[in-house]
CSV table of C-alpha atoms in Angstrom, one decimal:
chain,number,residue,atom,x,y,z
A,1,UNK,CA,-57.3,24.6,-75.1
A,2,UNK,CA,-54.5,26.5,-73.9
A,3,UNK,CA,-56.0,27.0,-70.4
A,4,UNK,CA,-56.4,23.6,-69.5
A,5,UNK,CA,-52.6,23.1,-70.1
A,6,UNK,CA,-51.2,22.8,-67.0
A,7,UNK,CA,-47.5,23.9,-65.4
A,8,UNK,CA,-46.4,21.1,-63.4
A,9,UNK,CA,-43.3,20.6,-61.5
A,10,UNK,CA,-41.5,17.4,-60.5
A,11,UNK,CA,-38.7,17.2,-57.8
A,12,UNK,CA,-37.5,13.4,-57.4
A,13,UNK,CA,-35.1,12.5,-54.3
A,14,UNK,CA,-31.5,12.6,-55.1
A,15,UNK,CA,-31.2,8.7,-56.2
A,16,UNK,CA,-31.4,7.2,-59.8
A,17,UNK,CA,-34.5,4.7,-58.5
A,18,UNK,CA,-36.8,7.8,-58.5
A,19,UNK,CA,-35.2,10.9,-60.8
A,20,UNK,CA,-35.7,7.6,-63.5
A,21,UNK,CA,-39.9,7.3,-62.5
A,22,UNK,CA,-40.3,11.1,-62.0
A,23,UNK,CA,-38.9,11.7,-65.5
A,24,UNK,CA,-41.2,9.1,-67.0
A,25,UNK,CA,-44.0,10.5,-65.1
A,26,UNK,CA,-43.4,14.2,-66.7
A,27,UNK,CA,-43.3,12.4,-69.8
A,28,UNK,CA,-46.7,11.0,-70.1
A,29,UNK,CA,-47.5,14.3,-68.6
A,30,UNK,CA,-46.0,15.8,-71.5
A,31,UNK,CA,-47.6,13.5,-74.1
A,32,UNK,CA,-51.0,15.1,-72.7
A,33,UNK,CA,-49.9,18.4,-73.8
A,34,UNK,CA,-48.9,19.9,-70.3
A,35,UNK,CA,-45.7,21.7,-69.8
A,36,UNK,CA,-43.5,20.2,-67.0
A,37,UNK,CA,-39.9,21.1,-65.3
A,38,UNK,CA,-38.1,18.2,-63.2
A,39,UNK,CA,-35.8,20.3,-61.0
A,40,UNK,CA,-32.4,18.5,-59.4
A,41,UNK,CA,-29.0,19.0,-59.0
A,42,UNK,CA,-26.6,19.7,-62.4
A,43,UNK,CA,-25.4,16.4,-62.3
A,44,UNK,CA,-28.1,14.3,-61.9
A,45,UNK,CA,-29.9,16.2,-64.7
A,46,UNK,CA,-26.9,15.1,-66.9
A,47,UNK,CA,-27.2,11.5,-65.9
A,48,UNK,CA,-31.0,11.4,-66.9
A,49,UNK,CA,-31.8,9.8,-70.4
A,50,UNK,CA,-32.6,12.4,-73.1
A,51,UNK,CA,-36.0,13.5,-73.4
A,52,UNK,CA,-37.5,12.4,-76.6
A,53,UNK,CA,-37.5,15.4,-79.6
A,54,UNK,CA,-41.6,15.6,-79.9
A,55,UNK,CA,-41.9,16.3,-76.0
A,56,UNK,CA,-38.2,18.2,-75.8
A,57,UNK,CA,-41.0,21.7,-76.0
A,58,UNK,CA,-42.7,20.2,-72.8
A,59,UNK,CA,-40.5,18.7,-70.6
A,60,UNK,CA,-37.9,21.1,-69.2
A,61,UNK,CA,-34.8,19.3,-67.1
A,62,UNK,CA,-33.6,22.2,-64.4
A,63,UNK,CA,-30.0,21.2,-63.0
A,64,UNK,CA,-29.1,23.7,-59.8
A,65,UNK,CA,-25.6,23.4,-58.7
A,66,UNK,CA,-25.0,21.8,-55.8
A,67,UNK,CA,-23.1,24.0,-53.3
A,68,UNK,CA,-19.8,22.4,-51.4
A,69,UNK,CA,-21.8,20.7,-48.2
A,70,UNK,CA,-18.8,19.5,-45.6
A,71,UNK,CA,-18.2,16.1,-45.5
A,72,UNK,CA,-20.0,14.9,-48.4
A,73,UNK,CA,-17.2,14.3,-50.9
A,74,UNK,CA,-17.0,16.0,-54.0
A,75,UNK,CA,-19.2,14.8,-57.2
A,76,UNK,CA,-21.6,12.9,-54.7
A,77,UNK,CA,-25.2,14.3,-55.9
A,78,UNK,CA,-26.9,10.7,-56.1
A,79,UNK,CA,-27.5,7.9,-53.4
A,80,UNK,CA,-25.4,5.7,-55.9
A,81,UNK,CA,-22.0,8.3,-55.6
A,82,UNK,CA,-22.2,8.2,-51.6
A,83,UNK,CA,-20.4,6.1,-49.7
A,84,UNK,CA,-24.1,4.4,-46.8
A,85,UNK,CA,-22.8,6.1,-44.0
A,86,UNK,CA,-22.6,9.5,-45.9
A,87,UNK,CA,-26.3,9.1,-46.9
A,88,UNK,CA,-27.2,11.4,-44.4
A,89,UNK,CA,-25.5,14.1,-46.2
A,90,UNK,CA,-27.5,13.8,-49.6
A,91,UNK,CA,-30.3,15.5,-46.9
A,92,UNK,CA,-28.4,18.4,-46.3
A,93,UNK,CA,-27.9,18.4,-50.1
A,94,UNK,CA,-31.3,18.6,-50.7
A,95,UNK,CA,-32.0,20.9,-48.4
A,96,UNK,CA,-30.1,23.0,-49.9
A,97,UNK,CA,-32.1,23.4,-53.4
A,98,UNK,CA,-34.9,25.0,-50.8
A,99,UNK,CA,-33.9,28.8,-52.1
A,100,UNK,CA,-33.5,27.9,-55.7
A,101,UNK,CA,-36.2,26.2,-55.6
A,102,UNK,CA,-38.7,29.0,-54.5
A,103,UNK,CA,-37.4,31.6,-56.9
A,104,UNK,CA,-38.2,29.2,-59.9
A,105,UNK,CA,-41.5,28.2,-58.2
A,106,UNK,CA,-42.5,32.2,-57.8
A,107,UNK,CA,-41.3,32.7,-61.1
A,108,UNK,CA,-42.8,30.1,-63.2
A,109,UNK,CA,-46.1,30.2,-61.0
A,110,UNK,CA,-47.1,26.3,-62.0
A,111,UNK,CA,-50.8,24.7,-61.1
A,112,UNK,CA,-49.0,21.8,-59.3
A,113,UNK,CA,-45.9,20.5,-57.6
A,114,UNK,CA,-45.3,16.5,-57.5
A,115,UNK,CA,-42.6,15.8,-55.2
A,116,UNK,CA,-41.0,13.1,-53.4
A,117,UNK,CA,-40.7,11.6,-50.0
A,118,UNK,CA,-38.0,13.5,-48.9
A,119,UNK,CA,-38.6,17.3,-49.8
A,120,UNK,CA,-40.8,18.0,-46.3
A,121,UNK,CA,-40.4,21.4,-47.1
A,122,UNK,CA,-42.2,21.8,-50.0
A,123,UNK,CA,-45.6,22.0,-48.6
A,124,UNK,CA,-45.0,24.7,-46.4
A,125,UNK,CA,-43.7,26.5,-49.5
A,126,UNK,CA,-46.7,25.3,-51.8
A,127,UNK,CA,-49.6,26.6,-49.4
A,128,UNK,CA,-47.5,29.8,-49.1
A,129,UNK,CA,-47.3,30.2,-53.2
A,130,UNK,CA,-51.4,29.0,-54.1
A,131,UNK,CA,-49.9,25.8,-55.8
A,132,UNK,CA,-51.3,22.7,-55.0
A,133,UNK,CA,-49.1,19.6,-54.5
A,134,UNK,CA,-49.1,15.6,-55.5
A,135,UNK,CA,-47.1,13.3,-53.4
A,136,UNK,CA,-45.3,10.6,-56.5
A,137,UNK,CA,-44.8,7.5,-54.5
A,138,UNK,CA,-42.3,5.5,-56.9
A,139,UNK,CA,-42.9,2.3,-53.9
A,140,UNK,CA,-45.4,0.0,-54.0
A,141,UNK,CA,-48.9,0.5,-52.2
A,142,UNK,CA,-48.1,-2.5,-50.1
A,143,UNK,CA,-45.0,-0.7,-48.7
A,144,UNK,CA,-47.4,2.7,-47.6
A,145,UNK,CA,-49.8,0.5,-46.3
A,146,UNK,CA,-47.7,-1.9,-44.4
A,147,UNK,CA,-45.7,1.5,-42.6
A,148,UNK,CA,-48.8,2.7,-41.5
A,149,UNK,CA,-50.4,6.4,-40.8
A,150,UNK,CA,-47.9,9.2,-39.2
A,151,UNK,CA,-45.8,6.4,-37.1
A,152,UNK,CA,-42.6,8.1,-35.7
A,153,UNK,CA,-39.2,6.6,-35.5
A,154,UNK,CA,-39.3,5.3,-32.1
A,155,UNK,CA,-43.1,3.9,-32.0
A,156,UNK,CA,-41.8,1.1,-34.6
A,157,UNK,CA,-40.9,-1.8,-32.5
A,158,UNK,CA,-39.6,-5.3,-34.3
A,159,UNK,CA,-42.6,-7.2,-33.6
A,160,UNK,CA,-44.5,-4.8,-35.2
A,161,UNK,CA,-42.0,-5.2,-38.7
A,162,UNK,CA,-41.4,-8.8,-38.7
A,163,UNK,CA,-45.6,-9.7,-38.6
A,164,UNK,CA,-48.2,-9.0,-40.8
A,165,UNK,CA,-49.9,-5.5,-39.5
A,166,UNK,CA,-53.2,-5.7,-37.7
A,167,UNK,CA,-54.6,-3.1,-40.2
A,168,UNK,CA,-54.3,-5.3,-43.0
A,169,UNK,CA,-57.8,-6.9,-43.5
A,170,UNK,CA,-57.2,-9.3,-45.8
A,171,UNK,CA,-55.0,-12.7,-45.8
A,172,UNK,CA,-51.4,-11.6,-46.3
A,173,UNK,CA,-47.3,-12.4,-46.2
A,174,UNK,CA,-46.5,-9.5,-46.2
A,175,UNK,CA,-43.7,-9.0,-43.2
A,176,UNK,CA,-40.0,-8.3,-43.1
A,177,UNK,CA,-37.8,-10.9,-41.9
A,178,UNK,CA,-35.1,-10.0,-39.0
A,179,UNK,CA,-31.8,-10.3,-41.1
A,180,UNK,CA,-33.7,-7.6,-43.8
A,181,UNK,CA,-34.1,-5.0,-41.0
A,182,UNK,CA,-30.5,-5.7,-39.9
A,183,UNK,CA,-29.2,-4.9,-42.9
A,184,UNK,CA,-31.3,-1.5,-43.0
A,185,UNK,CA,-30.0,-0.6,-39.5
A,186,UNK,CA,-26.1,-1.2,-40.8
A,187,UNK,CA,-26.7,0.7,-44.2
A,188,UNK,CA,-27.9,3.6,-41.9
A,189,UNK,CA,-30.6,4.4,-44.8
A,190,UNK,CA,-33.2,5.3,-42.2
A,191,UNK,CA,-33.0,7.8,-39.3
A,192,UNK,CA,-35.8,9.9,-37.4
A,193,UNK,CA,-35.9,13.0,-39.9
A,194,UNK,CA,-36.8,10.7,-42.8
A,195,UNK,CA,-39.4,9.0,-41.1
A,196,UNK,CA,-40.6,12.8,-40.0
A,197,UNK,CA,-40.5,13.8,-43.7
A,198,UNK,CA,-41.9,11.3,-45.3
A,199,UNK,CA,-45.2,11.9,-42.7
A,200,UNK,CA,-45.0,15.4,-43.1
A,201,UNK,CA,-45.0,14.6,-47.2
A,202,UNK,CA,-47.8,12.2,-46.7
A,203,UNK,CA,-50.2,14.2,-44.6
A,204,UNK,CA,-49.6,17.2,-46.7
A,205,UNK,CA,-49.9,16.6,-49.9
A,206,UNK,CA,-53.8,16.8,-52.1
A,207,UNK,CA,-53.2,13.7,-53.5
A,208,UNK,CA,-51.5,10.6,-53.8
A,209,UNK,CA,-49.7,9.8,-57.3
A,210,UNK,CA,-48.4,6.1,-57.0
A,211,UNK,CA,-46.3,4.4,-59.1
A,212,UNK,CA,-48.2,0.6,-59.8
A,213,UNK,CA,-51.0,-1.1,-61.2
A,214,UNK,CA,-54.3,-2.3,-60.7
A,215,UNK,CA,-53.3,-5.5,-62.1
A,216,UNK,CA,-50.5,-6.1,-59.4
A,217,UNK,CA,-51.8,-4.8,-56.3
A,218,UNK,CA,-55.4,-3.5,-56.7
A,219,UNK,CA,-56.6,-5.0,-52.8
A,220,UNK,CA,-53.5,-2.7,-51.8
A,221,UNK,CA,-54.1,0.7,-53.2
A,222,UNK,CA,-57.6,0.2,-52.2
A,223,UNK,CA,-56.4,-0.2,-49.1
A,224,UNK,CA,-54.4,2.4,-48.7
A,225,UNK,CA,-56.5,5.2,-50.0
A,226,UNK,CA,-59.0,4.2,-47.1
A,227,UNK,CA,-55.9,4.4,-44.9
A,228,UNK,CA,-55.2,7.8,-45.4
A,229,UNK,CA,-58.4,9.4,-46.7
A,230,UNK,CA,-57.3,10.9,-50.2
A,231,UNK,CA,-57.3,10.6,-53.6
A,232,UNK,CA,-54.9,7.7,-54.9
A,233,UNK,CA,-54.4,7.5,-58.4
A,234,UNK,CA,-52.0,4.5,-59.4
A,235,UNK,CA,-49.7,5.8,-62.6
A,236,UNK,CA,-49.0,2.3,-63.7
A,237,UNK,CA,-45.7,1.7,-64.3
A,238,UNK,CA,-44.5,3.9,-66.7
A,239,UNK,CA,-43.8,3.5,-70.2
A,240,UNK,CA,-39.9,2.5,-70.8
A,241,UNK,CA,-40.3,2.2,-74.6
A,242,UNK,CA,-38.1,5.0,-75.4
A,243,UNK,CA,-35.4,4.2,-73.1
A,244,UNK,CA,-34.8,0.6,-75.0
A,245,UNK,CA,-32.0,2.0,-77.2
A,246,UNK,CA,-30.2,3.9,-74.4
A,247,UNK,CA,-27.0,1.4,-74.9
A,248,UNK,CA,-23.1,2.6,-74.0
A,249,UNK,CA,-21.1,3.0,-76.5
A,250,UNK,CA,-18.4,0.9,-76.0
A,251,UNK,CA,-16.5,-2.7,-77.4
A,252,UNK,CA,-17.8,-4.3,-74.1
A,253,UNK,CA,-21.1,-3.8,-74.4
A,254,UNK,CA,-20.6,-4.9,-78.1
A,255,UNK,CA,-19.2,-8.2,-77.1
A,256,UNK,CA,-22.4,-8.7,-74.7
A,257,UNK,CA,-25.2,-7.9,-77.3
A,258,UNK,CA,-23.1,-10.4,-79.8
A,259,UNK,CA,-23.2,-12.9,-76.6
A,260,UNK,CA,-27.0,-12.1,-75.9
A,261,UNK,CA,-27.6,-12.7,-79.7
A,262,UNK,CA,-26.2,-16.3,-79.7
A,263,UNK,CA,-28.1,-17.3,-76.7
A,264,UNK,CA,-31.1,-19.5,-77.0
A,265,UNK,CA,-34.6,-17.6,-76.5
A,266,UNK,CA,-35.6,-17.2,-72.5
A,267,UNK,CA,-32.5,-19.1,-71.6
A,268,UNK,CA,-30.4,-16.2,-70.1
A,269,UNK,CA,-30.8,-15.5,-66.1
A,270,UNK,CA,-29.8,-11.3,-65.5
A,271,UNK,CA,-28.5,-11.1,-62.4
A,272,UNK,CA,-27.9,-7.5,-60.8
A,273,UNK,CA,-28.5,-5.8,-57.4
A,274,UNK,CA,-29.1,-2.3,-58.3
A,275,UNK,CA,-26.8,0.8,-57.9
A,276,UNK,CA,-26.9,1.0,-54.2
A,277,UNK,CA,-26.5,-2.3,-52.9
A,278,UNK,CA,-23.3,-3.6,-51.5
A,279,UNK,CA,-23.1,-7.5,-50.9
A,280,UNK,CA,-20.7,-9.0,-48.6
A,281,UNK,CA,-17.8,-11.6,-50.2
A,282,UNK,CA,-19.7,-14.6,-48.5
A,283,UNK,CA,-22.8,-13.1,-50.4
A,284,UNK,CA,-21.0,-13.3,-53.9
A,285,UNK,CA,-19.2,-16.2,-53.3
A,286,UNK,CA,-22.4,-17.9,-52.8
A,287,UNK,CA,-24.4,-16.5,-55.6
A,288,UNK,CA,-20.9,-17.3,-58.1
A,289,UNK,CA,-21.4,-20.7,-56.7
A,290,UNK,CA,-25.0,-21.0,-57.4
A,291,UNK,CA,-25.2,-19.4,-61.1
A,292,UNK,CA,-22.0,-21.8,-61.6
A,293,UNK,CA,-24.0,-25.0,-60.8
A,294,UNK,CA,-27.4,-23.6,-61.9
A,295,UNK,CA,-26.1,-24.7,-65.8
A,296,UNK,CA,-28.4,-21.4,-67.0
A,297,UNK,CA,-26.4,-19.0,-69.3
A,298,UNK,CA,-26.2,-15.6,-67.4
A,299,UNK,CA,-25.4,-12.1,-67.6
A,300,UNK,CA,-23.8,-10.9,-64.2
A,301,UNK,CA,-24.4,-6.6,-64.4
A,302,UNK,CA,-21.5,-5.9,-60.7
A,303,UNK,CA,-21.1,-2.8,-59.8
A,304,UNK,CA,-18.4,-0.8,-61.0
A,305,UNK,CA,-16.1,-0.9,-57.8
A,306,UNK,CA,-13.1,-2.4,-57.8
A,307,UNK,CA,-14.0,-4.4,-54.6
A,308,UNK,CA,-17.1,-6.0,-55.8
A,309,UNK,CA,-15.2,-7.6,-59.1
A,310,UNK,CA,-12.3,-9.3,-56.8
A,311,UNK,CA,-15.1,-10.6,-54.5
A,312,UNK,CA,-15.4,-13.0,-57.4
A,313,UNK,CA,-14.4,-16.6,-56.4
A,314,UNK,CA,-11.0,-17.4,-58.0
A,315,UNK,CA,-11.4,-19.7,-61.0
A,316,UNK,CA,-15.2,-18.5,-61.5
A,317,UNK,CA,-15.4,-16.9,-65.0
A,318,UNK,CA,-12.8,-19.9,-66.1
A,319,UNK,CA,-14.9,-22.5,-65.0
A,320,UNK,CA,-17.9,-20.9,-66.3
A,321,UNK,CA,-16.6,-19.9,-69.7
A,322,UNK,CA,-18.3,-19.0,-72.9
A,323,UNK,CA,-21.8,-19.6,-70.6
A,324,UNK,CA,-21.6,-16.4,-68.4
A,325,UNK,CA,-20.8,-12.9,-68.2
A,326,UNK,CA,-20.0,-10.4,-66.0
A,327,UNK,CA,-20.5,-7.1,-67.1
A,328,UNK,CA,-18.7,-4.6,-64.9
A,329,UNK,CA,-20.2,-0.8,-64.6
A,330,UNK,CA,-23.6,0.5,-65.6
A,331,UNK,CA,-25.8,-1.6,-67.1
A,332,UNK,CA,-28.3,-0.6,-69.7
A,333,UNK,CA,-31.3,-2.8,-67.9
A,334,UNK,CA,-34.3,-1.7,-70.1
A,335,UNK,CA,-32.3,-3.0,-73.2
A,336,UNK,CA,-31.2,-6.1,-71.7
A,337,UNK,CA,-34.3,-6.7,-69.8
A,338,UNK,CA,-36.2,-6.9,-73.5
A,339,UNK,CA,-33.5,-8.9,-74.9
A,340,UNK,CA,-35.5,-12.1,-76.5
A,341,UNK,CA,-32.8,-14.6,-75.0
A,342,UNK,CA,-33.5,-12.7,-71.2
A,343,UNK,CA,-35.8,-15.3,-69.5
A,344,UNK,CA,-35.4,-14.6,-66.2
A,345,UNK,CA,-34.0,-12.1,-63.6
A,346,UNK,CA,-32.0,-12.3,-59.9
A,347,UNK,CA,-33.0,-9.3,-58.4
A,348,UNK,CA,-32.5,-7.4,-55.0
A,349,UNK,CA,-36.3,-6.4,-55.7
A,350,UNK,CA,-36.0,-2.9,-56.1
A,351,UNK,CA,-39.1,-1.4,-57.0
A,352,UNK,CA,-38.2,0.1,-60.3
A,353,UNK,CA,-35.8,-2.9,-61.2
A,354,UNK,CA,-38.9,-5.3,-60.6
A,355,UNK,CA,-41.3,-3.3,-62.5
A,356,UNK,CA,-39.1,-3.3,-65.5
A,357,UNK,CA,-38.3,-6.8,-65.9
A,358,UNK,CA,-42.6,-7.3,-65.2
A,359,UNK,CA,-42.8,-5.1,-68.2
A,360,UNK,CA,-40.6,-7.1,-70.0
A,361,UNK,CA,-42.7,-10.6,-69.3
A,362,UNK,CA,-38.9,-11.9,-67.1
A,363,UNK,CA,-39.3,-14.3,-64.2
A,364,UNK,CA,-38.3,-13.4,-60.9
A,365,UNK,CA,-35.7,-14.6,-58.6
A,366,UNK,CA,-35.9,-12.9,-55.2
A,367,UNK,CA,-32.8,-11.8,-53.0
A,368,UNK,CA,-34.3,-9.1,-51.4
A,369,UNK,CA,-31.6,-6.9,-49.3
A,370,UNK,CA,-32.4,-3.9,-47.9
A,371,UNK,CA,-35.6,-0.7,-47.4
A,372,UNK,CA,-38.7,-1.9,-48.9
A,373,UNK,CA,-37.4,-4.6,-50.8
A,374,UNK,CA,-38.2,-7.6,-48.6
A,375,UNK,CA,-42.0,-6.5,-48.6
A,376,UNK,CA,-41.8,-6.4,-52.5
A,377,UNK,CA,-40.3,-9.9,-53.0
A,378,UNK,CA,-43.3,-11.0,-50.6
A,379,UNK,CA,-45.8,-8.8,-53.0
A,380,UNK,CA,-44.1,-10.9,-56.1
A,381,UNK,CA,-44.2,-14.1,-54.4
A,382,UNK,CA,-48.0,-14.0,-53.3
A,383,UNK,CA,-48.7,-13.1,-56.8
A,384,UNK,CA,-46.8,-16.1,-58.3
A,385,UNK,CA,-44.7,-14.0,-60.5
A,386,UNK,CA,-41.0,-14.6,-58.5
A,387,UNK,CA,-39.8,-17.5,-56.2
A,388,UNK,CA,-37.6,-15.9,-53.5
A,389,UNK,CA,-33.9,-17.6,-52.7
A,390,UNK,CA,-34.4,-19.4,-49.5
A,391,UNK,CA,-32.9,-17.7,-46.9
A,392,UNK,CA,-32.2,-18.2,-42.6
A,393,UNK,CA,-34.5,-15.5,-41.2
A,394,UNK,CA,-32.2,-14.7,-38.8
A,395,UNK,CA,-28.9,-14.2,-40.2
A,396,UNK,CA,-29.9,-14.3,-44.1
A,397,UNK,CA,-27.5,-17.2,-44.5
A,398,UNK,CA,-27.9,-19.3,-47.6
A,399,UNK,CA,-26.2,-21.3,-50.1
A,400,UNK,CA,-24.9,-21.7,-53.3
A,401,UNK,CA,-27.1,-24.9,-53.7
A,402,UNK,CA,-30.0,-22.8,-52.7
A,403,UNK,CA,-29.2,-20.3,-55.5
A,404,UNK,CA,-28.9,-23.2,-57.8
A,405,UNK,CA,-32.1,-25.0,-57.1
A,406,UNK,CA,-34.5,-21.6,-57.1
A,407,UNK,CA,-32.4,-20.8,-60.8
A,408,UNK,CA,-32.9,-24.1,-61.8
A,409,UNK,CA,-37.1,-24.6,-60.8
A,410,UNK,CA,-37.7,-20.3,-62.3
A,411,UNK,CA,-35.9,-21.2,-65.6
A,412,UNK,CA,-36.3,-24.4,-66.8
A,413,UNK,CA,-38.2,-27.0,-64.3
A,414,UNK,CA,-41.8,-28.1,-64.9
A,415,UNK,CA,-42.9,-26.7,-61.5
A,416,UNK,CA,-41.5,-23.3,-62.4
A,417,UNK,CA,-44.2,-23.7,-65.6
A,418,UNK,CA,-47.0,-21.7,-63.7
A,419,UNK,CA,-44.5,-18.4,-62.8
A,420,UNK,CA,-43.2,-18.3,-66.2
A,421,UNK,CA,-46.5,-18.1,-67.6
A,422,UNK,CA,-48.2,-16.2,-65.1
A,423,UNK,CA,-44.7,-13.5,-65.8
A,424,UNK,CA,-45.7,-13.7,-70.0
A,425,UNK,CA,-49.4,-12.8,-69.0
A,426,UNK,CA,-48.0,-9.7,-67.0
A,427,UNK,CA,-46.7,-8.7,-69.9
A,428,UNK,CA,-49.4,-8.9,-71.8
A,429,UNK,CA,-51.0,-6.9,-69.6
A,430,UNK,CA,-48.5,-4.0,-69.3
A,431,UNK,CA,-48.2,-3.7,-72.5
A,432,UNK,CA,-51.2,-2.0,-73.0
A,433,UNK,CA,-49.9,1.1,-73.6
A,434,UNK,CA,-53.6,2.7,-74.0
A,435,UNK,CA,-54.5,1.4,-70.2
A,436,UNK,CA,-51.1,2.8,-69.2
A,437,UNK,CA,-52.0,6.4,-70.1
A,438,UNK,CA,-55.3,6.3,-69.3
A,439,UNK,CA,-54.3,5.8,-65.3
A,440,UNK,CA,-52.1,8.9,-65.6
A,441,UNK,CA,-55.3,10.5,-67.5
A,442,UNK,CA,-57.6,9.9,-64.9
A,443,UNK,CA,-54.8,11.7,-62.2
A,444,UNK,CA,-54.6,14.6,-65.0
A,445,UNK,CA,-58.6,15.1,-64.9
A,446,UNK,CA,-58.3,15.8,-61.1
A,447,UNK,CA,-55.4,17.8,-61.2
């Protein structure tokens, strides 16, 4: 019936990690029959991967130019373009969508507005319009939970980060270590006004749309829809199926499928750190080292800086030879992630990153590094689906031999048996499409 379509719009933070889940969200929206915009700047829209033809009538991607904001350098619309101490800026960015935004709200007049952590001032604008508003958490319910209700900048002490919250009713790991919030502090991710947004988003919004799974984290998302005393309906992860063939088109990328192809199945470790995370030389020479003496074939995704590829330890890809790669630029990660030979993955346990490779039934090899992604590689390691790198707590020292050893037991050791089945059994799980949709059905009944 045409009146129970509904006229959603999505507005994701400016940062691949969550434009990626809010388009797949508007996508199994769409697949429902309701009519969605995802609104960002110009040049994030032309990053996203292309809708897919039978929803291309549903899902409309709205680019608004991004005006000149001093001091943010030109072309920098995404958290992956700006340099961490110009993070800051991508607020003021934002922030600046605010008039745009309205006009298209007043003119399209949609039922509901799902937005992100950062956009405090769409509430306000939502009450003021008659349209009611979802908050789309694309972090894990451990993460909400663990940060606790409406706790401002300055109330968050380290004793209360490094231990397992009071509030937490149940037997738990989950705690970051010192060197983790060290590494937030220098990356400057964090400051008071998105701690006050993310509240303001929290406390304002209907209801909670959360990107996980039942089968991951049930205890938590119970837990957290006590803690705040609304509707919590967990999306699951988010079908990647159509994003499988989004490949480059290039000879390199050629020359790694043909590598992936000779590779024997599950033997290949993917190693990559996301599109935000910088690692020190010390950190790269230690992981080289480690993937060097693993013996594991692997596929090395760096980022496409200049800096990060010299970091390498001179000698490395010669003394490695024909059994690794290091692929230098964007990877495709969904179609490399389902490769057959992929066994497992070195992550810096990004939520999306993690959720992927789960999809995809890969181990998990933990180097957490900064935001929420400690708390994550604890949530993977209770669950016995990743084995985290051993690590000082202190100064997040470690060593190539430590890399080797936690390669070594995820990939091919008998007591790394029990993760690589329990990560198959994930998949199993996830791949039920049906149960996928039907967690996104049950938030579309209420909405």
């Amino acid at each position: 019936e045409e009146s129970d379509v509904l006229r959603i719009v999505v507005l994701p933070w400016l940062a691949m990690g969550h434009l990626r889940p809010f388009l797949r969200l508007a996508k199994s929206f769409a697949r429902k029959g309701h009519r969605v915009s995802l609104i960002s700047t110009t040049g994030n829209i032309r990053r996203l991967p292309k809708v897919p033809e039978e929803l291309s009538e549903l899902v409309d991607l709205v680019g608004f130019p991004l005006p000149e904001i001093r001091d943010l350098p030109p072309g920098c619309e995404s958290s992956m373009d700006t340099p961490p101490q110009k993070q800051y800026l991508l607020r003021t960015a934002l922030d600046s969508l605010h008039d745009p935004t309205r006009k298209y709200l007043e003119e399209e007049k949609p039922d509901w507005i799902v937005y992100d952590y950062s956009f405090s001032w769409v509430p306000k604008m939502a009450a003021e319009l008659g349209i009611s508003g979802a908050y789309f958490c694309v972090y894990p319910a451990c993460f909400l939970t663990f940060v606790g209700q409406g706790k401002g900048h300055a109330e968050y002490k380290l004793e209360d980060l490094v231990n397992v919250p009071k509030w937490i009713p149940f037997p738990s790991n989950m705690a970051f270590r010192p060197h983790e919030l060290m590494r937030n502090k220098e990356m400057q991710h964090a400051t008071e006004s998105d701690v006050e947004r993310f509240n303001l988003v929290k406390e304002s919004s209907s209801i909670f749309l959360l990107r996980s799974s039942p089968e991951i984290e049930s205890e938590w998302i119970e837990l957290l829809a006590k803690q705040y005393d609304k509707p919590v309906f967990p999306t699951g992860f988010l079908s990647v199926a159509d994003e499988e063939n989004e490949t480059p088109a290039d000879d390199r990328w050629i020359q790694i499928t043909d590598w992936l192809d000779a590779q024997p199945p599950s033997s290949v470790v993917y190693v990559s750190f996301g599109s935000e995370v910088v690692l020190t030389r010390k950190e790269v020479h230690e992981i080289s080292i480690g993937l060097e003496r693993s013996g594991s074939p692997f596929l090395w995704a760096l980022l496409d800086r200049s800096d990060q590829l010299e970091l390498l330890p001179e000698g490395f890809l010669q003394n490695v030879g024909d059994r690794g790669r290091v692929y230098s630029g964007w990877a495709p990660q969904v179609a490399i992630l389902s490769h057959p030979s992929v066994g497992g993955f070195l992550t810096h346990c990004g939520w999306n990153s993690v959720t992927e490779a789960l999809g995809c039934g890969r181990v998990l090899i933990l180097f957490p590094v900064m935001n929420d992604q400690g708390l994550i590689a604890r949530l993977m390691d209770s669950k016995g689906l990743g084995i985290e790198i051993p690590r000082d707590h202190m100064d997040g020292s470690f060593s190539g031999d430590d890399v080797a050893e936690t390669v070594r037991f995820a990939m091919v050791e008998e007591g790394g048996g029990k993760l690589r089945e329990n990560a198959r059994k994930m998949k199993e799980l996830l791949e039920d499409k049906e149960k996928s949709q039907h967690y996104v059905d049950k938030a579309l009944e209420y909405m």
